[in-house]
Amino acid sequence: VREAISLAVDKQALVDSFLQGQATPAGSAIPRNLIGHTERSVDTYDPERAKELLAEAGYPDGLTIETYVIEGAESADAAIVLQEQMKAAGIDFKVNLVDQATYLDYRNNGEIQLVFRTWYKDYPDPDNFLYTFFHSAASPNREPDWGKPHTDALLDEGRSLPQEERAAHYENIDKILVEDEFAAVPLYYPVFHFLKQPNIEGVISNDGLLNFTDADIVSE
């Protein structure tokens, strides 16, 4: 069923229509420019195959699933786009718009069937993404009721590995979560825009993080 849902999502259309091209379709649960990130195909939209998988899983007449999202949030608008996309795969995706307090109540109690979430690399390490959302010890308002023992063990191990071994380790975890078990469907990486004075040079932008290490003010 999780694989069918992943095939029912047209990431490129989501980026082109809802986001007006101001994003890149995502294939990894780890953002670009972080160790462990994997560049994989995002052209996975296949509603007919999704129907076949649902039938094999015992849903020959389609599937009804439900989500709760905070009204006014970007994820709420994305959910409406996906609601329309999923119809082609025979998925009736019900989207409930609620206030933040109501959403957190549902989220903390594990009552949301399909969870939308956004996250930025304020701490540029794969642990900040994978442990936060997939470990059973994570905060209940973030952990998506995944928390499988085998991924828990891998995430725990990643915290103690030497730096030179971490990239391959997190690539493996990402593959398990995204390709093998469809624990999540990465949707998109947003494009960030900044205004800069013309006499400032050397500022490096890395998907939302600004590095001023080599920045300088050039005299006019």
mmCIF file of C-alpha atoms in Angstrom:
data_model
loop_
_atom_site.group_PDB
_atom_site.id
_atom_site.type_symbol
_atom_site.label_atom_id
_atom_site.label_comp_id
_atom_site.label_asym_id
_atom_site.label_seq_id
_atom_site.Cartn_x
_atom_site.Cartn_y
_atom_site.Cartn_z
ATOM 1 C CA VAL A 1 0.000 0.000 0.000
ATOM 2 C CA ARG A 2 2.814 2.401 0.815
ATOM 3 C CA GLU A 3 4.456 1.679 -2.528
ATOM 4 C CA ALA A 4 1.143 2.292 -4.301
ATOM 5 C CA ILE A 5 0.838 5.678 -2.617
ATOM 6 C CA SER A 6 4.359 6.578 -3.739
ATOM 7 C CA LEU A 7 3.445 5.706 -7.333
ATOM 8 C CA ALA A 8 0.285 7.813 -7.124
ATOM 9 C CA VAL A 9 2.285 11.008 -6.537
ATOM 10 C CA ASP A 10 3.442 13.048 -9.531
ATOM 11 C CA LYS A 11 6.316 15.017 -7.991
ATOM 12 C CA GLN A 12 7.215 16.931 -11.136
ATOM 13 C CA ALA A 13 3.629 18.099 -11.620
ATOM 14 C CA LEU A 14 3.499 19.162 -7.966
ATOM 15 C CA VAL A 15 6.616 21.280 -8.472
ATOM 16 C CA ASP A 16 5.508 22.711 -11.812
ATOM 17 C CA SER A 17 1.948 23.608 -10.800
ATOM 18 C CA PHE A 18 1.672 24.276 -7.076
ATOM 19 C CA LEU A 19 5.253 25.515 -6.586
ATOM 20 C CA GLN A 20 5.539 27.174 -10.004
ATOM 21 C CA GLY A 21 8.981 25.659 -10.544
ATOM 22 C CA GLN A 22 10.447 27.039 -7.313
ATOM 23 C CA ALA A 23 11.583 23.607 -6.112
ATOM 24 C CA THR A 24 13.226 20.406 -7.267
ATOM 25 C CA PRO A 25 11.475 17.009 -7.090
ATOM 26 C CA ALA A 26 13.001 14.951 -4.280
ATOM 27 C CA GLY A 27 14.200 11.359 -4.385
ATOM 28 C CA SER A 28 15.968 11.118 -1.037
ATOM 29 C CA ALA A 29 14.877 11.678 2.565
ATOM 30 C CA ILE A 30 18.265 13.365 3.064
ATOM 31 C CA PRO A 31 18.631 16.800 1.418
ATOM 32 C CA ARG A 32 21.153 17.557 -1.265
ATOM 33 C CA ASN A 33 24.668 18.515 -0.190
ATOM 34 C CA LEU A 34 24.495 16.380 2.958
ATOM 35 C CA ILE A 35 26.362 13.112 3.413
ATOM 36 C CA GLY A 36 24.104 10.162 2.741
ATOM 37 C CA HIS A 37 22.048 11.946 0.086
ATOM 38 C CA THR A 38 21.252 9.770 -2.935
ATOM 39 C CA GLU A 39 20.379 11.070 -6.389
ATOM 40 C CA ARG A 40 17.695 8.687 -7.579
ATOM 41 C CA SER A 41 15.004 8.928 -10.221
ATOM 42 C CA VAL A 42 11.976 10.999 -9.278
ATOM 43 C CA ASP A 43 10.014 9.983 -12.386
ATOM 44 C CA THR A 44 8.034 7.319 -10.540
ATOM 45 C CA TYR A 45 4.445 8.396 -11.236
ATOM 46 C CA ASP A 46 2.545 5.292 -12.354
ATOM 47 C CA PRO A 47 -1.137 5.264 -11.282
ATOM 48 C CA GLU A 48 -1.915 2.049 -13.176
ATOM 49 C CA ARG A 49 0.815 0.147 -11.348
ATOM 50 C CA ALA A 50 -0.470 1.704 -8.114
ATOM 51 C CA LYS A 51 -3.915 0.214 -8.837
ATOM 52 C CA GLU A 52 -2.345 -3.208 -9.384
ATOM 53 C CA LEU A 53 -0.490 -3.031 -6.076
ATOM 54 C CA LEU A 54 -3.618 -1.966 -4.221
ATOM 55 C CA ALA A 55 -5.512 -4.914 -5.704
ATOM 56 C CA GLU A 56 -2.717 -7.269 -4.606
ATOM 57 C CA ALA A 57 -2.933 -5.771 -1.114
ATOM 58 C CA GLY A 58 -6.669 -6.447 -0.910
ATOM 59 C CA TYR A 59 -8.070 -3.170 -2.212
ATOM 60 C CA PRO A 60 -9.338 -3.998 -5.733
ATOM 61 C CA ASP A 61 -11.877 -1.164 -5.567
ATOM 62 C CA GLY A 62 -9.391 1.426 -4.398
ATOM 63 C CA LEU A 63 -8.319 2.802 -1.049
ATOM 64 C CA THR A 64 -9.556 5.547 1.260
ATOM 65 C CA ILE A 65 -6.988 7.279 3.466
ATOM 66 C CA GLU A 66 -7.149 10.426 5.551
ATOM 67 C CA THR A 67 -4.825 13.177 6.722
ATOM 68 C CA TYR A 68 -4.933 16.247 8.932
ATOM 69 C CA VAL A 69 -2.932 19.355 8.033
ATOM 70 C CA ILE A 70 -2.650 22.809 9.547
ATOM 71 C CA GLU A 71 -4.814 25.273 7.655
ATOM 72 C CA GLY A 72 -2.716 27.876 5.876
ATOM 73 C CA ALA A 73 0.483 25.824 5.951
ATOM 74 C CA GLU A 74 2.355 25.054 2.727
ATOM 75 C CA SER A 75 1.805 21.348 3.353
ATOM 76 C CA ALA A 76 -1.956 21.926 3.381
ATOM 77 C CA ASP A 77 -1.849 23.288 -0.169
ATOM 78 C CA ALA A 78 0.428 20.447 -1.278
ATOM 79 C CA ALA A 79 -1.989 17.939 0.231
ATOM 80 C CA ILE A 80 -4.834 19.322 -1.891
ATOM 81 C CA VAL A 81 -2.720 18.880 -5.040
ATOM 82 C CA LEU A 82 -1.906 15.282 -4.086
ATOM 83 C CA GLN A 83 -5.557 14.647 -3.296
ATOM 84 C CA GLU A 84 -6.375 15.339 -6.937
ATOM 85 C CA GLN A 85 -3.397 13.336 -8.244
ATOM 86 C CA MET A 86 -4.231 10.224 -6.251
ATOM 87 C CA LYS A 87 -7.688 9.896 -7.813
ATOM 88 C CA ALA A 88 -6.070 8.440 -10.944
ATOM 89 C CA ALA A 89 -4.748 5.543 -8.830
ATOM 90 C CA GLY A 90 -8.124 4.886 -7.210
ATOM 91 C CA ILE A 91 -7.119 6.490 -3.913
ATOM 92 C CA ASP A 92 -9.709 8.613 -2.142
ATOM 93 C CA PHE A 93 -7.457 10.934 -0.142
ATOM 94 C CA LYS A 94 -9.420 12.904 2.450
ATOM 95 C CA VAL A 95 -7.721 16.118 3.624
ATOM 96 C CA ASN A 96 -8.901 17.739 6.866
ATOM 97 C CA LEU A 97 -7.795 21.330 7.523
ATOM 98 C CA VAL A 98 -7.450 22.040 11.256
ATOM 99 C CA ASP A 99 -5.767 24.531 13.587
ATOM 100 C CA GLN A 100 -2.300 23.812 14.986
ATOM 101 C CA ALA A 101 -3.482 22.704 18.440
ATOM 102 C CA THR A 102 -5.906 20.175 16.954
ATOM 103 C CA TYR A 103 -3.257 18.927 14.550
ATOM 104 C CA LEU A 104 -0.737 18.352 17.360
ATOM 105 C CA ASP A 105 -3.323 16.451 19.383
ATOM 106 C CA TYR A 106 -3.926 14.078 16.481
ATOM 107 C CA ARG A 107 -0.212 13.866 15.704
ATOM 108 C CA ASN A 108 0.914 13.141 19.261
ATOM 109 C CA ASN A 109 -1.728 10.442 19.579
ATOM 110 C CA GLY A 110 -0.647 8.759 16.335
ATOM 111 C CA GLU A 111 -4.050 9.227 14.727
ATOM 112 C CA ILE A 112 -2.966 10.599 11.327
ATOM 113 C CA GLN A 113 -2.806 7.932 8.636
ATOM 114 C CA LEU A 114 -0.616 9.881 6.225
ATOM 115 C CA VAL A 115 1.552 12.631 7.696
ATOM 116 C CA PHE A 116 2.895 15.672 5.838
ATOM 117 C CA ARG A 117 5.970 17.365 7.214
ATOM 118 C CA THR A 118 8.535 19.966 6.257
ATOM 119 C CA TRP A 119 12.054 20.285 7.626
ATOM 120 C CA TYR A 120 15.107 22.372 6.889
ATOM 121 C CA LYS A 121 18.728 21.538 7.565
ATOM 122 C CA ASP A 122 19.252 23.920 10.444
ATOM 123 C CA TYR A 123 21.658 21.245 11.660
ATOM 124 C CA PRO A 124 23.407 19.963 8.491
ATOM 125 C CA ASP A 125 23.685 16.281 9.278
ATOM 126 C CA PRO A 126 21.625 13.288 8.065
ATOM 127 C CA ASP A 127 20.875 12.334 11.674
ATOM 128 C CA ASN A 128 18.859 15.544 11.983
ATOM 129 C CA PHE A 129 16.495 14.199 9.331
ATOM 130 C CA LEU A 130 16.395 10.429 9.665
ATOM 131 C CA TYR A 131 16.558 10.055 13.453
ATOM 132 C CA THR A 132 14.122 12.938 13.922
ATOM 133 C CA PHE A 133 11.437 11.318 11.787
ATOM 134 C CA PHE A 134 12.058 7.587 11.788
ATOM 135 C CA HIS A 135 13.439 6.548 15.187
ATOM 136 C CA SER A 136 10.989 5.211 17.771
ATOM 137 C CA ALA A 137 12.535 7.499 20.422
ATOM 138 C CA ALA A 138 11.871 10.659 18.408
ATOM 139 C CA SER A 139 9.370 13.276 19.520
ATOM 140 C CA PRO A 140 5.809 11.965 18.992
ATOM 141 C CA ASN A 141 4.784 15.066 17.047
ATOM 142 C CA ARG A 142 7.445 14.248 14.445
ATOM 143 C CA GLU A 143 7.979 10.485 14.432
ATOM 144 C CA PRO A 144 5.589 8.964 11.854
ATOM 145 C CA ASP A 145 4.715 5.797 13.790
ATOM 146 C CA TRP A 146 7.546 4.027 11.993
ATOM 147 C CA GLY A 147 10.123 3.139 14.637
ATOM 148 C CA LYS A 148 11.082 -0.297 13.320
ATOM 149 C CA PRO A 149 13.752 -2.154 15.351
ATOM 150 C CA HIS A 150 16.042 -2.673 12.341
ATOM 151 C CA THR A 151 16.065 1.007 11.349
ATOM 152 C CA ASP A 152 16.307 2.055 15.011
ATOM 153 C CA ALA A 153 19.491 -0.015 15.294
ATOM 154 C CA LEU A 154 20.991 1.493 12.134
ATOM 155 C CA LEU A 155 20.164 5.036 13.232
ATOM 156 C CA ASP A 156 21.701 4.409 16.653
ATOM 157 C CA GLU A 157 24.823 3.022 15.001
ATOM 158 C CA GLY A 158 25.137 6.046 12.733
ATOM 159 C CA ARG A 159 25.576 8.316 15.736
ATOM 160 C CA SER A 160 28.787 6.569 16.785
ATOM 161 C CA LEU A 161 30.458 5.848 13.436
ATOM 162 C CA PRO A 162 33.648 7.666 12.382
ATOM 163 C CA GLN A 163 32.982 10.385 9.823
ATOM 164 C CA GLU A 164 34.534 8.465 6.907
ATOM 165 C CA GLU A 165 32.012 5.619 7.333
ATOM 166 C CA ARG A 166 28.879 7.681 7.759
ATOM 167 C CA ALA A 167 28.065 8.511 4.122
ATOM 168 C CA ALA A 168 27.676 4.881 3.036
ATOM 169 C CA HIS A 169 25.830 4.047 6.244
ATOM 170 C CA TYR A 170 23.212 6.763 5.776
ATOM 171 C CA GLU A 171 22.878 6.022 2.065
ATOM 172 C CA ASN A 172 21.887 2.506 3.100
ATOM 173 C CA ILE A 173 19.336 3.739 5.637
ATOM 174 C CA ASP A 174 17.887 6.139 3.073
ATOM 175 C CA LYS A 175 17.548 3.289 0.566
ATOM 176 C CA ILE A 176 15.704 1.146 3.114
ATOM 177 C CA LEU A 177 13.290 3.926 4.034
ATOM 178 C CA VAL A 178 12.602 5.295 0.541
ATOM 179 C CA GLU A 179 13.179 2.443 -1.935
ATOM 180 C CA ASP A 180 12.701 -0.797 -0.012
ATOM 181 C CA GLU A 181 10.004 -0.106 2.576
ATOM 182 C CA PHE A 182 8.457 3.180 1.366
ATOM 183 C CA ALA A 183 8.391 4.610 4.873
ATOM 184 C CA ALA A 184 8.266 8.064 3.292
ATOM 185 C CA VAL A 185 7.692 9.706 -0.072
ATOM 186 C CA PRO A 186 10.122 12.633 -0.445
ATOM 187 C CA LEU A 187 8.294 15.334 -2.381
ATOM 188 C CA TYR A 188 10.520 18.320 -3.142
ATOM 189 C CA TYR A 189 13.507 20.430 -2.164
ATOM 190 C CA PRO A 190 12.541 24.121 -2.120
ATOM 191 C CA VAL A 191 14.476 26.828 -3.921
ATOM 192 C CA PHE A 192 15.701 29.625 -1.636
ATOM 193 C CA HIS A 193 16.082 33.263 -2.667
ATOM 194 C CA PHE A 194 18.143 35.947 -0.932
ATOM 195 C CA LEU A 195 18.729 39.642 -1.468
ATOM 196 C CA LYS A 196 22.368 40.740 -1.314
ATOM 197 C CA GLN A 197 24.058 44.118 -1.526
ATOM 198 C CA PRO A 198 26.183 44.332 -4.698
ATOM 199 C CA ASN A 199 29.350 45.142 -2.694
ATOM 200 C CA ILE A 200 29.224 41.906 -0.679
ATOM 201 C CA GLU A 201 31.136 38.933 -2.088
ATOM 202 C CA GLY A 202 31.993 35.399 -1.011
ATOM 203 C CA VAL A 203 28.674 34.420 0.616
ATOM 204 C CA ILE A 204 27.876 30.770 -0.073
ATOM 205 C CA SER A 205 24.254 29.616 -0.156
ATOM 206 C CA ASN A 206 23.698 25.939 0.524
ATOM 207 C CA ASP A 207 19.967 25.196 0.210
ATOM 208 C CA GLY A 208 18.884 27.681 2.859
ATOM 209 C CA LEU A 209 22.060 27.832 4.942
ATOM 210 C CA LEU A 210 24.227 30.896 4.426
ATOM 211 C CA ASN A 211 27.983 30.556 4.966
ATOM 212 C CA PHE A 212 29.753 33.844 5.656
ATOM 213 C CA THR A 213 33.214 32.326 6.305
ATOM 214 C CA ASP A 214 34.740 33.839 3.159
ATOM 215 C CA ALA A 215 32.404 36.834 2.884
ATOM 216 C CA ASP A 216 33.853 40.275 2.379
ATOM 217 C CA ILE A 217 32.674 43.857 1.818
ATOM 218 C CA VAL A 218 34.223 45.265 -1.308
ATOM 219 C CA SER A 219 34.910 49.002 -1.347
ATOM 220 C CA GLU A 220 33.195 50.925 -4.085
#
